[in-house]
Amino acid sequence: MSPPPEATPIWRYIRLDEFTCPSPSAKETMRKGVSGFWDKFRRRTEPEEPIITQDELKRLSDKLYAQTAPEPDWTKPVAALNEALEEGLATRISRVHILVGAPFSGIAEVLVNWAERRGIKVIQPPEPGVILNQHQEWLQCLRNEGSTRSLAIPHLERYYLRHHHGLKLIRQLLPWLLNRPGYCVLCCSSWAWAYLSKALQVDKLFPAPWTLEALNQERLQQWFAHLSTRQGKEIFLFRQLDNGAFVIPPLDDMPFAEKTMRKRAAKATPHPEVSAFLTDLAAYSRGNPGIAWTLWRQSLQMAPEKENGTDTQDQTPNGDESTYGHTIWVKPWSQLPLPNLPEAADRNTLQILHTLLLHERLPTSLFIELLPFSFFEARQILIQLERCGLVISAQDEWQLTPLGYPTVRQALQAEGYLVDSL
Amino acid sequence: MSQEDITQLFQDPDQIRILQIFLIIALAWLLHRLINWLIPWLAERLPGRARWYLLPLMPVLKLLILITAIALLIPLIIEPTLQNMITLLGAVGLALGFALKDYVSSIMAGIVAIYERTYRPGDWVKINEAYGEVRSVNLRALKILTPEDTIVTIPHAKLWDTNIYNDNNGSRELLCVADFYLDPRHDAHLVREALYDVALTSAFIELDHSIVVIVAEKPWGTHYRLKAYPMDGRDQFLFTSDLTVRGKAVLATLGVQPVQGWLGAQSFSDGDTKL
């Protein structure tokens, strides 16, 4: 039985150049290499159906989802952010601090929480029209806030557009922030940071940015265990569907844990006690909390009684309803349905996806301003990508889905597009 | 050389292993066909970058097959003594010198082209009037696919007496240039900055290379050359079009007019290439 994993803090901020991506398990590397190679030559895209509609069976109820994997609480990493920024403040190298985070990492939400706690004003981004029309009023309003007031800017990626008129605002904003005496924390998407670093050399203007350390297997285990026990009412066991290995090892003080472990020991099962699922999840999501959490929710399911076989007893270990512990079954990593790019994905498709990542989200009307093809063509591609579960539209704004992000990143990297460092 | 000498050159007909010779030729031919099919097939399926490593392997592999096949065949057909080899090479040289001079010249030039890497599949080259992407480098000639979707076959022998312009020389990116011919009455500083941003914000741009705007004052107006690299050389025409379309739009917002009239149009032809 493993001890309670309390040794390392879940959230930690590090310098951007110290970021390392978690590695997958050896088995997954082998499987991915062989099947990826084979799929390439067969020109096959595995899931024909969009991922959203695949969950007709054995899904957890909303209530159970809320109990086992509730929405991440972005106030938790605030203490870690505070620690990182305090260190920066103490060195007094600069009054401007940069945070860089991958999409869905929640880093901007953490900054907003941090700023609200410290009573720092959070600046809202301008409308795209303001950027494209190069209006000076918006910047003047910001200047009127005063040069000594502390500011937090959580979405720097929304202060520019990759358009010949779309860089003026950020070119004026950044030197102003740098030269004013007031304290300021900027948060930027890792994709926008990569572009701005190449195009405007912003990385040379500011000190090294901070980023959230990748959640490795150990941290994910801690985090998911913490999420599932946050409600405090019920305790869950997370076991892998195919071999029954524990994805999150149960704690010693769980009333039914000892019995479950004993039973598995008695069967002398050849499978490892702890599954490699979280190692593969950490590697695939590149330690990104938002993506790992979404994939985690996708993998959870309640198996029908008959599929549980003899293990059904594990679900009611003591027959005592007051200590009833749910066994949540986790799909094996290799069986997790992940969205793929459509087979007909061409240059235009990749350009749309890349542009979306550079700006985090975009309304349809802006695609024709930023890309060299028609509104009709852009819309057609976006709808196709939406069917594949790679993008989603909300309030006429398009953005990538957390499930689609790793696939899109891999495809863009393979085709030589500028990618982020996270 | 007497008839007896020539007959001594070859193996005893009873000892010549016809089947073995046939098998070597058949195998070499099959491997040649396999390379012709497999490498472009792999290049299409693997990520874009792999294409630039795979395609140039084609001519090298073909040459290796040819040399290996000849090296295996010679001892099967002739007695491999020094005297016989000299005699054979002399005879072959004489025959080639008269009958197949141009053909052999092309093959030799092909070997030089492979060794010197004058062009490789995937390169964008201009040889005489033909401009396009090198699709294959065969033993005698190379094939170029032009932007008009026409295949042009050019013998390697052109290498001896023709200048060969290679735009990307084995790399994925190649320099593109968009030209703007403007009425001289404008703020050149503003125009240069605006054109720079046009390239900087193109969806095709490769940002690892620098963007350059060259300005030259001509008798008819001002000539701007916007130079930048696309991510993929195959996108060069789309990239140049994108720069031109967006460049015109940004110039229109600045109120800068293109150079007008017959004088300007006439002057383009003689002055542009000197930049």
mmCIF file of C-alpha atoms in Angstrom, chain A residues 15-174:
data_model
loop_
_atom_site.group_PDB
_atom_site.id
_atom_site.type_symbol
_atom_site.label_atom_id
_atom_site.label_comp_id
_atom_site.label_asym_id
_atom_site.label_seq_id
_atom_site.Cartn_x
_atom_site.Cartn_y
_atom_site.Cartn_z
ATOM 1 C CA ARG A 15 11.241 29.648 -15.445
ATOM 2 C CA LEU A 16 10.075 28.989 -19.000
ATOM 3 C CA ASP A 17 13.471 27.685 -20.110
ATOM 4 C CA GLU A 18 13.453 25.134 -17.272
ATOM 5 C CA PHE A 19 10.250 23.510 -18.521
ATOM 6 C CA THR A 20 10.513 19.812 -19.323
ATOM 7 C CA CYS A 21 7.758 17.658 -20.676
ATOM 8 C CA PRO A 22 6.905 14.402 -18.846
ATOM 9 C CA SER A 23 7.938 11.229 -20.697
ATOM 10 C CA PRO A 24 5.519 8.466 -21.656
ATOM 11 C CA SER A 25 5.871 4.879 -20.454
ATOM 12 C CA ALA A 26 8.076 2.600 -22.559
ATOM 13 C CA LYS A 27 5.077 0.483 -23.539
ATOM 14 C CA GLU A 28 3.135 3.485 -24.793
ATOM 15 C CA THR A 29 6.133 4.787 -26.752
ATOM 16 C CA MET A 30 6.412 1.435 -28.511
ATOM 17 C CA ARG A 31 2.671 1.167 -29.175
ATOM 18 C CA LYS A 32 2.417 4.727 -30.464
ATOM 19 C CA GLY A 33 5.465 4.321 -32.699
ATOM 20 C CA VAL A 34 4.282 1.110 -34.323
ATOM 21 C CA SER A 35 0.608 2.010 -34.681
ATOM 22 C CA GLY A 36 1.367 5.567 -35.757
ATOM 23 C CA PHE A 37 3.711 4.328 -38.466
ATOM 24 C CA TRP A 38 1.207 1.778 -39.660
ATOM 25 C CA ASP A 39 -1.696 4.246 -39.643
ATOM 26 C CA LYS A 40 0.295 6.710 -41.675
ATOM 27 C CA PHE A 41 0.753 4.273 -44.487
ATOM 28 C CA ARG A 42 -2.787 3.053 -44.403
ATOM 29 C CA ARG A 43 -3.937 6.665 -44.502
ATOM 30 C CA ARG A 44 -6.375 5.795 -41.765
ATOM 31 C CA THR A 45 -7.760 8.146 -39.181
ATOM 32 C CA GLU A 46 -8.857 5.954 -36.364
ATOM 33 C CA PRO A 47 -11.983 7.447 -34.874
ATOM 34 C CA GLU A 48 -14.466 7.989 -37.664
ATOM 35 C CA GLU A 49 -16.938 9.492 -35.230
ATOM 36 C CA PRO A 50 -16.423 12.751 -33.390
ATOM 37 C CA ILE A 51 -15.376 12.172 -29.831
ATOM 38 C CA ILE A 52 -18.304 14.053 -28.346
ATOM 39 C CA THR A 53 -20.856 11.557 -29.620
ATOM 40 C CA GLN A 54 -18.909 8.452 -28.704
ATOM 41 C CA ASP A 55 -19.943 8.433 -25.103
ATOM 42 C CA GLU A 56 -23.274 6.769 -25.375
ATOM 43 C CA LEU A 57 -22.289 3.940 -23.101
ATOM 44 C CA LYS A 58 -21.195 3.535 -19.540
ATOM 45 C CA ARG A 59 -20.744 7.229 -18.917
ATOM 46 C CA LEU A 60 -20.713 8.534 -15.411
ATOM 47 C CA SER A 61 -23.688 10.560 -14.376
ATOM 48 C CA ASP A 62 -23.152 14.296 -14.071
ATOM 49 C CA LYS A 63 -23.398 13.977 -10.327
ATOM 50 C CA LEU A 64 -20.719 11.318 -10.271
ATOM 51 C CA TYR A 65 -18.516 13.378 -12.569
ATOM 52 C CA ALA A 66 -18.914 16.280 -10.176
ATOM 53 C CA GLN A 67 -17.859 14.012 -7.335
ATOM 54 C CA THR A 68 -14.984 12.169 -8.971
ATOM 55 C CA ALA A 69 -13.485 14.806 -11.261
ATOM 56 C CA PRO A 70 -14.999 18.215 -10.554
ATOM 57 C CA GLU A 71 -13.922 21.380 -12.355
ATOM 58 C CA PRO A 72 -10.385 22.405 -11.369
ATOM 59 C CA ASP A 73 -10.224 25.022 -8.686
ATOM 60 C CA TRP A 74 -7.881 27.669 -10.047
ATOM 61 C CA THR A 75 -7.565 29.383 -6.679
ATOM 62 C CA LYS A 76 -5.324 26.534 -5.488
ATOM 63 C CA PRO A 77 -2.216 27.473 -7.495
ATOM 64 C CA VAL A 78 -2.456 31.112 -6.342
ATOM 65 C CA ALA A 79 -0.112 30.513 -3.403
ATOM 66 C CA ALA A 80 2.510 29.043 -5.731
ATOM 67 C CA LEU A 81 2.160 31.996 -8.101
ATOM 68 C CA ASN A 82 2.459 34.397 -5.222
ATOM 69 C CA GLU A 83 5.652 32.690 -4.123
ATOM 70 C CA ALA A 84 7.137 32.922 -7.624
ATOM 71 C CA LEU A 85 6.234 36.576 -8.044
ATOM 72 C CA GLU A 86 7.437 37.496 -4.570
ATOM 73 C CA GLU A 87 10.811 36.043 -5.460
ATOM 74 C CA GLY A 88 10.850 38.171 -8.596
ATOM 75 C CA LEU A 89 9.840 41.224 -6.643
ATOM 76 C CA ALA A 90 12.576 40.680 -4.093
ATOM 77 C CA THR A 91 15.271 40.618 -6.777
ATOM 78 C CA ARG A 92 13.900 43.922 -8.175
ATOM 79 C CA ILE A 93 15.186 43.118 -11.611
ATOM 80 C CA SER A 94 12.021 44.308 -13.247
ATOM 81 C CA ARG A 95 8.637 45.663 -12.353
ATOM 82 C CA VAL A 96 7.063 43.657 -15.162
ATOM 83 C CA HIS A 97 6.615 39.933 -14.797
ATOM 84 C CA ILE A 98 5.561 37.593 -17.527
ATOM 85 C CA LEU A 99 3.650 34.363 -17.155
ATOM 86 C CA VAL A 100 3.465 32.067 -20.147
ATOM 87 C CA GLY A 101 1.052 29.174 -20.244
ATOM 88 C CA ALA A 102 -0.111 26.639 -22.788
ATOM 89 C CA PRO A 103 -3.778 26.760 -23.813
ATOM 90 C CA PHE A 104 -6.071 25.214 -21.181
ATOM 91 C CA SER A 105 -3.343 25.316 -18.527
ATOM 92 C CA GLY A 106 -5.476 27.696 -16.424
ATOM 93 C CA ILE A 107 -2.566 30.063 -15.910
ATOM 94 C CA ALA A 108 -4.611 33.178 -16.817
ATOM 95 C CA GLU A 109 -7.389 32.164 -14.427
ATOM 96 C CA VAL A 110 -4.836 31.780 -11.650
ATOM 97 C CA LEU A 111 -3.469 35.244 -12.386
ATOM 98 C CA VAL A 112 -6.965 36.749 -12.190
ATOM 99 C CA ASN A 113 -7.518 35.049 -8.822
ATOM 100 C CA TRP A 114 -4.141 36.235 -7.594
ATOM 101 C CA ALA A 115 -4.808 39.813 -8.716
ATOM 102 C CA GLU A 116 -8.240 39.865 -7.107
ATOM 103 C CA ARG A 117 -6.802 38.645 -3.813
ATOM 104 C CA ARG A 118 -4.159 41.342 -3.844
ATOM 105 C CA GLY A 119 -6.547 44.035 -5.035
ATOM 106 C CA ILE A 120 -4.660 44.533 -8.294
ATOM 107 C CA LYS A 121 -6.616 45.880 -11.249
ATOM 108 C CA VAL A 122 -7.216 43.324 -13.993
ATOM 109 C CA ILE A 123 -7.165 44.837 -17.473
ATOM 110 C CA GLN A 124 -9.672 43.517 -19.996
ATOM 111 C CA PRO A 125 -8.458 43.071 -23.589
ATOM 112 C CA PRO A 126 -9.649 45.408 -26.341
ATOM 113 C CA GLU A 127 -12.093 44.326 -29.034
ATOM 114 C CA PRO A 128 -10.471 43.055 -32.257
ATOM 115 C CA GLY A 129 -11.892 46.075 -34.073
ATOM 116 C CA VAL A 130 -9.904 48.387 -31.810
ATOM 117 C CA ILE A 131 -6.706 46.526 -32.699
ATOM 118 C CA LEU A 132 -7.342 46.429 -36.438
ATOM 119 C CA ASN A 133 -8.457 50.039 -36.700
ATOM 120 C CA GLN A 134 -5.443 51.120 -34.649
ATOM 121 C CA HIS A 135 -7.545 53.313 -32.375
ATOM 122 C CA GLN A 136 -5.520 55.188 -29.802
ATOM 123 C CA GLU A 137 -8.398 55.751 -27.376
ATOM 124 C CA TRP A 138 -8.097 52.349 -25.757
ATOM 125 C CA LEU A 139 -4.420 52.804 -24.953
ATOM 126 C CA GLN A 140 -5.086 56.341 -23.758
ATOM 127 C CA CYS A 141 -7.738 55.008 -21.345
ATOM 128 C CA LEU A 142 -5.188 52.546 -20.008
ATOM 129 C CA ARG A 143 -2.637 55.321 -19.595
ATOM 130 C CA ASN A 144 -5.233 57.279 -17.658
ATOM 131 C CA GLU A 145 -5.233 54.505 -15.060
ATOM 132 C CA GLY A 146 -1.993 56.036 -13.906
ATOM 133 C CA SER A 147 1.558 54.931 -14.310
ATOM 134 C CA THR A 148 2.090 53.811 -10.722
ATOM 135 C CA ARG A 149 -0.936 51.593 -10.267
ATOM 136 C CA SER A 150 -0.326 47.838 -10.241
ATOM 137 C CA LEU A 151 -1.871 46.023 -13.187
ATOM 138 C CA ALA A 152 -2.570 42.456 -14.198
ATOM 139 C CA ILE A 153 -3.061 41.628 -17.877
ATOM 140 C CA PRO A 154 -4.230 38.020 -18.092
ATOM 141 C CA HIS A 155 -4.572 37.525 -21.866
ATOM 142 C CA LEU A 156 -1.764 39.222 -23.771
ATOM 143 C CA GLU A 157 -2.635 37.054 -26.794
ATOM 144 C CA ARG A 158 -5.768 39.147 -27.252
ATOM 145 C CA TYR A 159 -3.831 42.388 -27.620
ATOM 146 C CA TYR A 160 -2.582 41.708 -31.119
ATOM 147 C CA LEU A 161 -3.718 40.165 -34.385
ATOM 148 C CA ARG A 162 -1.470 38.565 -36.966
ATOM 149 C CA HIS A 163 -2.507 41.173 -39.492
ATOM 150 C CA HIS A 164 -0.586 44.040 -41.043
ATOM 151 C CA HIS A 165 -2.593 46.439 -38.889
ATOM 152 C CA GLY A 166 -2.668 44.173 -35.876
ATOM 153 C CA LEU A 167 0.731 44.765 -34.275
ATOM 154 C CA LYS A 168 0.646 48.491 -33.622
ATOM 155 C CA LEU A 169 -1.225 48.314 -30.323
ATOM 156 C CA ILE A 170 1.069 45.734 -28.744
ATOM 157 C CA ARG A 171 4.129 47.591 -30.046
ATOM 158 C CA GLN A 172 2.960 50.651 -28.129
ATOM 159 C CA LEU A 173 1.624 48.812 -25.096
ATOM 160 C CA LEU A 174 4.701 46.771 -24.194
#
